[in-house]
Short mmCIF file of C-alpha atoms and ligand atoms in Angstrom, two decimals:
data_model
loop_
_atom_site.label_atom_id
_atom_site.label_comp_id
_atom_site.label_asym_id
_atom_site.label_seq_id
_atom_site.Cartn_x
_atom_site.Cartn_y
_atom_site.Cartn_z
CA MET A 776 151.31 100.99 70.73
CA LYS A 777 148.45 100.22 69.60
CA ILE A 778 145.68 102.94 71.09
CA ASP A 779 142.49 101.77 72.69
CA SER A 780 140.80 105.41 73.39
CA ILE A 781 141.51 109.21 73.84
CA GLU A 782 139.85 111.39 75.66
CA MET A 783 139.23 115.63 74.87
CA VAL A 784 138.56 118.31 76.60
CA ARG A 785 138.62 122.23 75.70
CA VAL A 786 139.09 123.81 79.44
CA ALA A 787 139.02 127.64 79.53
CA MET A 788 141.88 128.90 82.48
CA PRO A 789 140.80 131.64 83.78
CA LEU A 790 144.18 134.37 84.68
CA VAL A 791 145.52 136.47 87.53
CA TYR A 792 145.16 139.57 85.31
CA PRO A 793 144.81 140.54 81.77
CA PHE A 794 147.87 139.59 78.62
CA ARG A 795 148.07 142.24 76.81
CA THR A 796 149.53 141.70 73.37
CA ALA A 797 149.43 142.70 69.31
CA PHE A 798 147.02 141.00 68.70
CA GLY A 799 143.75 140.68 71.36
CA ASP A 800 144.20 141.23 75.61
CA ASP A 801 142.90 137.90 76.89
CA ASP A 802 141.30 137.65 80.45
CA THR A 803 141.31 133.52 79.69
CA ILE A 804 142.94 130.23 78.05
CA GLU A 805 141.70 128.39 75.93
CA SER A 806 143.24 125.15 75.88
CA VAL A 807 142.95 121.38 74.81
CA LEU A 808 144.06 118.31 76.86
CA VAL A 809 144.40 115.66 75.52
CA ARG A 810 144.41 111.90 76.92
CA VAL A 811 145.98 108.87 74.46
CA THR A 812 145.00 105.16 76.38
CA SER A 813 147.40 102.01 75.30
CA GLY A 814 146.59 99.06 77.13
CA GLU A 815 147.57 100.02 80.79
CA GLN A 816 149.24 102.90 80.02
CA TYR A 817 148.06 106.69 79.30
CA GLY A 818 150.52 109.90 78.05
CA TRP A 819 149.13 113.40 77.85
CA GLY A 820 149.52 116.78 75.82
CA GLU A 821 148.41 119.83 75.32
CA SER A 822 148.49 122.83 73.09
CA ALA A 823 145.96 125.92 73.01
CA SER A 824 145.19 127.71 69.73
CA TRP A 825 143.36 130.16 72.57
CA LYS A 826 139.43 131.77 71.99
CA TYR A 827 139.88 133.68 69.16
CA PRO A 828 141.28 133.28 65.72
CA ALA A 829 144.27 135.92 66.28
CA TYR A 830 147.75 134.72 67.30
CA THR A 831 147.33 132.51 63.87
CA PRO A 832 144.48 131.33 62.11
CA GLU A 833 143.00 128.16 64.67
CA CYS A 834 140.51 129.14 67.21
CA SER A 835 139.90 126.08 70.53
CA ILE A 836 137.00 125.15 68.95
CA GLY A 837 137.50 125.09 66.12
CA GLN A 838 140.92 122.88 67.29
CA PHE A 839 138.73 120.92 69.11
CA VAL A 840 135.58 119.98 66.19
CA VAL A 841 138.81 118.65 63.89
CA SER A 842 140.06 117.03 67.44
CA ARG A 843 136.82 115.65 67.89
CA GLU A 844 135.20 114.58 64.26
CA PHE A 845 139.00 114.18 61.80
CA ILE A 846 142.47 113.37 64.07
CA ALA A 847 140.79 111.00 66.69
CA PRO A 848 139.21 108.86 64.57
CA LEU A 849 142.65 108.30 62.52
CA LEU A 850 144.23 107.35 66.00
CA ILE A 851 142.22 105.45 67.60
CA GLY A 852 142.99 101.56 67.31
CA CYS A 853 146.41 102.45 65.13
CA ASP A 854 149.59 101.42 66.45
CA ILE A 855 151.62 103.89 66.22
CA CYS A 856 155.36 103.27 66.58
CA SER A 857 156.78 106.65 66.29
CA GLY A 858 155.65 110.39 65.86
CA GLN A 859 156.47 110.67 62.50
CA ALA A 860 153.83 107.45 62.24
CA LEU A 861 151.46 109.48 63.81
CA GLN A 862 152.33 111.85 61.65
CA GLU A 863 152.09 110.73 57.83
CA ARG A 864 148.83 108.80 59.68
CA LEU A 865 147.25 112.31 60.21
CA ALA A 866 149.14 113.65 57.13
CA GLY A 867 145.49 114.04 54.64
CA ILE A 868 144.84 116.96 57.42
CA LYS A 869 146.29 120.09 56.24
CA GLY A 870 147.58 122.79 58.21
CA ASN A 871 144.81 122.26 61.75
CA TYR A 872 148.78 122.46 63.99
CA PHE A 873 147.98 122.92 67.00
CA ALA A 874 145.08 120.69 66.54
CA LYS A 875 147.80 118.05 65.65
CA ALA A 876 149.75 118.98 67.93
CA ALA A 877 148.04 117.32 71.57
CA PHE A 878 148.08 114.18 70.17
CA ASP A 879 151.54 114.52 69.09
CA LEU A 880 152.35 114.83 72.68
CA ALA A 881 149.96 112.68 74.44
CA TRP A 882 151.83 110.05 72.14
CA TRP A 883 154.99 111.32 73.11
CA ASP A 884 154.16 111.10 76.75
CA LEU A 885 152.80 107.75 75.99
CA HIS A 886 156.30 106.60 74.58
CA ALA A 887 158.16 108.10 77.43
CA LYS A 888 156.25 106.32 79.77
CA CYS A 889 156.84 102.93 77.77
CA LEU A 890 160.33 103.76 77.66
CA GLY A 891 160.69 104.04 82.02
CA GLU A 892 163.02 107.64 80.62
CA PRO A 893 162.07 110.89 81.17
CA LEU A 894 160.79 112.91 77.87
CA TRP A 895 163.67 114.72 78.53
CA LYS A 896 166.38 111.95 77.81
CA VAL A 897 164.60 110.42 74.87
CA LEU A 898 164.33 113.14 72.74
CA GLY A 899 167.65 113.53 73.78
CA GLY A 900 168.25 116.75 75.84
CA GLN A 901 171.33 116.02 78.02
CA ASP A 902 170.89 119.06 81.42
CA PRO A 903 167.71 119.24 82.71
CA THR A 904 168.72 122.24 84.20
CA VAL A 905 166.84 125.02 81.62
CA GLU A 906 166.84 129.15 81.56
CA VAL A 907 163.98 130.56 81.43
CA GLY A 908 163.12 134.98 80.36
CA ALA A 909 161.04 137.40 81.27
CA ASP A 910 158.51 138.13 79.52
CA PHE A 911 156.76 142.01 79.98
CA GLY A 912 152.89 141.85 77.92
CA VAL A 913 152.04 146.50 77.33
CA MET A 914 151.43 147.76 81.03
CA GLU A 915 149.73 150.72 82.23
CA SER A 916 153.13 152.91 81.81
CA VAL A 917 156.69 152.76 81.01
CA ASP A 918 157.53 153.88 84.09
CA ARG A 919 155.28 150.86 85.81
CA LEU A 920 157.43 148.48 82.92
CA ILE A 921 160.84 149.89 84.02
CA GLU A 922 159.89 149.37 87.08
CA THR A 923 158.88 145.59 86.41
CA ILE A 924 162.05 145.59 84.82
CA GLY A 925 164.04 146.70 87.78
CA ALA A 926 162.45 143.84 89.03
CA ALA A 927 162.90 140.95 87.07
CA ASN A 928 166.68 141.83 86.57
CA GLN A 929 166.81 141.51 90.96
CA HIS A 930 165.40 138.58 90.62
CA GLY A 931 168.16 137.12 87.62
CA TYR A 932 167.34 136.78 84.43
CA LYS A 933 169.18 137.13 81.65
CA ARG A 934 166.60 138.28 79.04
CA VAL A 935 163.83 139.98 78.85
CA LYS A 936 160.60 140.04 76.34
CA LEU A 937 159.14 143.04 75.94
CA LYS A 938 155.57 142.75 73.90
CA TYR A 939 155.57 145.74 71.19
CA ARG A 940 152.58 147.22 69.61
CA PRO A 941 151.71 150.52 68.00
CA GLY A 942 151.24 152.93 70.56
CA TRP A 943 153.68 151.08 72.75
CA ASP A 944 157.28 151.36 70.79
CA LEU A 945 160.13 153.40 70.33
CA SER A 946 159.42 155.34 73.04
CA MET A 947 158.81 152.72 74.79
CA ILE A 948 162.58 150.62 74.01
CA ALA A 949 164.39 154.09 74.40
CA ALA A 950 163.08 154.67 78.03
CA VAL A 951 164.00 150.85 78.76
CA ARG A 952 167.52 150.79 76.85
CA GLU A 953 167.68 154.60 78.82
CA ALA A 954 167.54 152.87 82.41
CA PHE A 955 169.04 149.48 81.42
CA PRO A 956 171.53 150.28 79.01
CA ASP A 957 173.17 147.14 79.17
CA ILE A 958 170.85 143.85 80.11
CA VAL A 959 169.64 141.99 77.01
CA VAL A 960 166.18 142.80 75.40
CA HIS A 961 163.95 141.71 73.21
CA ILE A 962 160.62 142.65 71.65
CA ASP A 963 157.56 140.24 70.07
CA CYS A 964 156.03 142.81 67.62
CA ASN A 965 153.03 139.66 66.41
CA SER A 966 153.23 140.46 63.20
CA ALA A 967 151.63 143.75 63.86
CA TYR A 968 153.71 145.42 60.88
CA THR A 969 154.66 145.70 56.91
CA LEU A 970 157.55 146.42 55.02
CA ASP A 971 155.69 149.89 55.35
CA ASP A 972 157.40 150.15 59.39
CA LEU A 973 161.08 150.08 57.56
CA ASP A 974 162.61 152.88 58.71
CA MET A 975 160.98 152.16 62.33
CA PHE A 976 162.78 148.63 62.15
CA LYS A 977 165.63 150.81 61.42
CA ARG A 978 165.18 153.16 64.10
CA LEU A 979 165.07 149.84 66.46
CA ASP A 980 169.27 149.28 65.25
CA ARG A 981 170.58 151.42 67.59
CA TYR A 982 168.58 149.89 71.16
CA ASN A 983 170.60 146.63 70.24
CA LEU A 984 168.19 144.72 70.80
CA ALA A 985 168.71 140.59 71.02
CA MET A 986 166.20 140.48 68.55
CA ILE A 987 163.12 140.90 67.10
CA GLU A 988 160.00 138.52 66.56
CA GLN A 989 157.31 138.15 64.46
CA PRO A 990 157.40 141.66 62.64
CA LEU A 991 155.30 141.00 59.36
CA GLY A 992 152.37 139.44 58.14
CA HIS A 993 151.93 135.74 60.43
CA ASP A 994 152.45 133.19 57.21
CA ASP A 995 154.93 135.39 56.17
CA LEU A 996 158.44 134.48 55.54
CA LEU A 997 159.64 136.48 52.50
CA ASP A 998 158.64 140.50 53.67
CA HIS A 999 161.36 138.69 56.96
CA ALA A 1000 163.26 138.57 54.27
CA THR A 1001 164.00 141.82 52.83
CA LEU A 1002 163.27 142.79 56.81
CA GLN A 1003 165.89 141.26 58.02
CA ALA A 1004 168.44 142.64 54.63
CA HIS A 1005 167.77 146.28 55.94
CA ILE A 1006 167.96 145.73 59.31
CA ARG A 1007 171.59 144.75 61.68
CA THR A 1008 169.81 143.31 64.54
CA PRO A 1009 169.01 139.73 63.88
CA ILE A 1010 164.73 138.27 63.47
CA CYS A 1011 163.46 135.24 64.90
CA LEU A 1012 160.10 133.51 63.56
CA ASP A 1013 157.62 132.59 66.07
CA GLU A 1014 154.13 132.86 63.61
CA SER A 1015 155.90 132.07 61.01
CA ILE A 1016 157.31 129.37 60.97
CA THR A 1017 154.69 126.34 60.93
CA SER A 1018 156.28 123.24 59.70
CA PRO A 1019 159.97 121.96 59.02
CA ASP A 1020 159.57 122.94 55.50
CA LYS A 1021 158.82 126.39 56.24
CA ALA A 1022 161.75 126.60 58.34
CA ARG A 1023 164.05 124.74 55.65
CA LYS A 1024 162.64 128.72 53.86
CA ALA A 1025 163.55 131.13 55.73
CA ILE A 1026 166.64 129.56 56.67
CA GLN A 1027 167.00 129.56 52.30
CA ILE A 1028 165.86 133.05 51.83
CA LYS A 1029 167.94 134.69 54.86
CA ALA A 1030 164.56 135.49 56.20
CA CYS A 1031 165.53 135.81 60.64
CA GLY A 1032 168.82 134.57 62.60
CA TRP A 1033 166.74 132.81 65.58
CA VAL A 1034 163.27 130.45 65.52
CA ASN A 1035 161.21 130.67 68.27
CA ILE A 1036 159.98 126.71 68.92
CA LYS A 1037 155.95 125.84 69.93
CA PRO A 1038 155.32 122.80 69.94
CA GLY A 1039 151.81 123.46 69.51
CA ARG A 1040 152.43 125.91 66.68
CA VAL A 1041 154.87 122.94 64.51
CA GLY A 1042 151.71 120.34 65.29
CA GLY A 1043 153.94 118.86 68.10
CA ILE A 1044 157.34 117.51 69.22
CA THR A 1045 157.74 115.35 65.94
CA HIS A 1046 158.14 118.39 63.95
CA ALA A 1047 159.60 120.61 66.92
CA LEU A 1048 162.79 118.42 66.90
CA SER A 1049 162.96 118.28 63.39
CA ILE A 1050 162.46 121.75 63.25
CA HIS A 1051 165.27 121.61 65.80
CA ASP A 1052 167.89 119.94 64.20
CA ILE A 1053 166.77 121.66 60.47
CA CYS A 1054 168.00 125.02 62.16
CA GLN A 1055 171.85 123.46 64.34
CA GLU A 1056 172.38 121.83 60.79
CA SER A 1057 172.35 125.80 59.39
CA GLY A 1058 173.47 127.43 62.13
CA ILE A 1059 170.52 129.29 63.72
CA PRO A 1060 170.24 128.93 67.15
CA CYS A 1061 166.71 128.02 69.17
CA TRP A 1062 164.53 128.95 71.84
CA ILE A 1063 161.10 127.71 73.10
CA GLY A 1064 157.94 129.34 73.68
CA GLY A 1065 154.87 128.73 74.89
CA MET A 1066 150.91 130.32 74.89
CA LEU A 1067 150.15 130.16 78.28
CA GLU A 1068 149.12 126.51 78.65
CA SER A 1069 148.59 124.28 82.31
CA ALA A 1070 151.75 122.60 83.75
CA VAL A 1071 150.68 119.74 80.56
CA GLY A 1072 151.82 121.65 78.49
CA ALA A 1073 154.21 123.62 79.42
CA SER A 1074 156.36 120.29 81.12
CA HIS A 1075 156.32 119.31 77.42
CA CYS A 1076 157.45 123.02 76.36
CA LEU A 1077 160.25 122.26 78.95
CA ALA A 1078 161.59 118.78 77.94
CA LEU A 1079 161.98 120.22 74.46
CA ALA A 1080 163.92 122.91 76.44
CA THR A 1081 167.11 120.87 76.79
CA LEU A 1082 168.39 120.01 73.63
CA PRO A 1083 171.40 121.25 72.99
CA ASN A 1084 170.10 124.22 69.71
CA ILE A 1085 168.14 125.40 72.54
CA ARG A 1086 170.71 129.22 72.74
CA TYR A 1087 168.14 131.44 74.42
CA PRO A 1088 166.24 131.50 77.46
CA SER A 1089 163.06 130.08 77.06
CA ASP A 1090 159.11 131.41 77.73
CA ILE A 1091 158.67 128.57 80.69
CA PHE A 1092 156.82 130.31 83.20
CA PRO A 1093 156.27 129.57 87.07
CA SER A 1094 152.09 128.36 87.07
CA GLU A 1095 151.08 130.99 89.74
CA ARG A 1096 152.30 133.63 87.09
CA PHE A 1097 149.14 132.98 85.27
CA TYR A 1098 147.15 130.86 87.27
CA THR A 1099 145.76 131.26 91.02
CA LYS A 1100 145.87 127.45 90.34
CA ASP A 1101 147.19 124.99 87.55
CA LEU A 1102 145.12 123.02 86.48
CA SER A 1103 147.66 120.50 86.29
CA MET A 1104 149.78 118.82 88.35
CA PRO A 1105 152.76 119.64 89.92
CA PRO A 1106 152.28 123.13 89.30
CA MET A 1107 155.18 124.32 87.04
CA LYS A 1108 157.71 125.85 90.27
CA HIS A 1109 161.66 127.05 89.49
CA SER A 1110 164.31 125.38 90.80
CA ALA A 1111 166.31 128.29 90.66
CA PRO A 1112 166.23 132.04 89.88
CA SER A 1113 165.57 132.03 86.01
CA GLN A 1114 165.89 127.87 85.42
CA PHE A 1115 163.36 125.21 86.10
CA CYS A 1116 164.37 121.19 86.01
CA ALA A 1117 163.07 119.36 83.71
CA SER A 1118 160.57 116.24 85.12
CA MET A 1119 163.41 112.98 86.54
CA ASN A 1120 159.70 110.75 86.10
CA PRO A 1121 159.03 108.87 83.80
CA GLY A 1122 157.17 110.71 80.40
CA VAL A 1123 156.43 114.33 80.61
CA GLY A 1124 155.89 114.14 84.56
CA ALA A 1125 152.68 116.12 84.80
CA GLU A 1126 148.27 115.72 84.03
CA PRO A 1127 146.02 117.81 84.94
CA ASP A 1128 144.48 117.44 88.41
CA PRO A 1129 140.95 115.58 87.45
CA ASP A 1130 138.77 118.20 89.83
CA ALA A 1131 140.36 120.91 88.15
CA LEU A 1132 140.24 119.74 84.94
CA ALA A 1133 136.14 119.04 85.61
CA ARG A 1134 135.78 122.32 86.45
CA CYS A 1135 137.22 124.40 83.97
CA ALA A 1136 136.00 121.89 81.11
CA LEU A 1137 134.34 123.66 78.31
CA GLU A 1138 133.28 120.03 76.14
CA ARG A 1139 134.76 116.79 76.01
CA VAL A 1140 134.55 113.80 74.55
CA VAL A 1141 136.34 110.50 74.96
CA LEU A 1142 136.69 107.98 71.97
CA GLU A 1143 136.98 104.42 72.38
CA GLY A 1144 138.33 101.81 70.35
O1 OSB B 2665 154.36 135.31 69.86
O2 OSB B 2665 155.55 134.28 71.58
C1 OSB B 2665 154.20 134.37 71.48
C2 OSB B 2665 152.15 133.78 73.98
C3 OSB B 2665 150.67 133.76 73.86
C4 OSB B 2665 150.82 134.22 72.19
C5 OSB B 2665 151.63 133.88 71.81
C6 OSB B 2665 152.97 134.60 72.31
C7 OSB B 2665 153.10 134.10 73.54
C8 OSB B 2665 154.14 134.48 74.96
C9 OSB B 2665 154.79 134.12 75.76
O3 OSB B 2665 154.79 135.26 73.81
C10 OSB B 2665 155.02 135.20 76.66
C11 OSB B 2665 154.48 135.08 77.86
O4 OSB B 2665 154.24 133.56 78.02
O5 OSB B 2665 154.35 135.97 78.78
MG1 MG B 2666 155.79 135.43 70.13
#
C-alpha cells in the first residue's frame, strides 16, 4: 500500500477525575492520533505517551515532533506491504516506541480495511469476546477503596488491579485482603521501588497476589530477576518490555512470570504480536495494558486482547470511566459485565469524531506525498 498522505494530531483529553499512580496525578491525557491514507482508504492509529516523561522516557510533545520531523517523512510516498516492512523502514530511529506505534497501528487498520476484515481476525484472534479487569488508582482512603472493590466484585469483574506506591502500600493490601480473602488481585508499582525494598516484597508474598506489576526500575531487567528469585509472587513486567528483544532477554534471565503488552510502549502491533509469540513459545502468559487512549487506541488494544496467549483480564475500560465524551467513535462499551466484544467491521472499527478531534487538538499537521 502506497502511503499518499499522513495526518498527525496531538490532543489533550480531560479526564472525569484525576488518575493517581506512583508516577504522578494526572487530570488530562495527552495522546497523538495518526491517519495514513492510501488511495481511497485510510487507517487510524493512536498512542498516548502522556504529557510528562514519567511513565517511560517519552512524552507527547516529543512524540509529536519525532513523528512530524522523522517518522512521517520516512513513510510518505512509500509502498509498505507489511508491519515488518514499516518497522524496518523506521529501524534507524532508536527508541521512540510510542511515536512509532501510532503509525504502525494506523497501517494495521488500513491493511485490515483493504482486506475487508476486522483487525482482530487479521491478527489471528479466535474469539472477539475479551475479558477485562477492574483497576483502581490511589484513593482518598482505604475504606473508600474497599467499597469500590466490593462494587467491582458485584459487577462481575474477575480480577482487580491496584496502584501501589509509598504511603499506599502494605497496610492497604492487608486491609483489602482482610475484606476480600479470595478475590484475584494484583498490584502495579509503576517502577517506584528498588532492591532496597526486598523485605517489603517478601512480606507481600503472604497476600497471595496474582502478580506484582513493574516493581523496579522502568528500564531494568536484571534486578527484577534478582527480586523474582527471592519471592513467590510472579512479577509482571510492563515498562521494562519495550521490544521483542527485551521480552526475550527478560524470559531468558527469569525476570518475570507475566508480560503486560501495550501496543504503544512496544512500538505498535507488529512488535506486540512478536512479543505475544515469544512469550507463548516460552510458556509466559500475557495480558493487554492501556494508557487511557480514546476509543481508537483502546480498540487496537481490544483486537490484540483476542490473541490466544492473553490469559488474564486486560486493562480495557468503557469510555465513560475516563471521559465525559470519548474523542473517538463508537465509544468503548461493555458487551456483557466485565467483557468487550471486538468490532466486526473492517479494520479496527473506531475513528475520531471530527468535531471532538478539533476541540481537543493542540497541534495538527498533514504531510502529502
Ligand atoms: O502502568 O499499566 C500502567 C495507565 C496509564 C499509564 C500506565 C499504566 C496505566 C494503567 C492502566 O495501569 C490502568 C487503567 O487504565 O486504569
Ligand atoms: Mg503498569
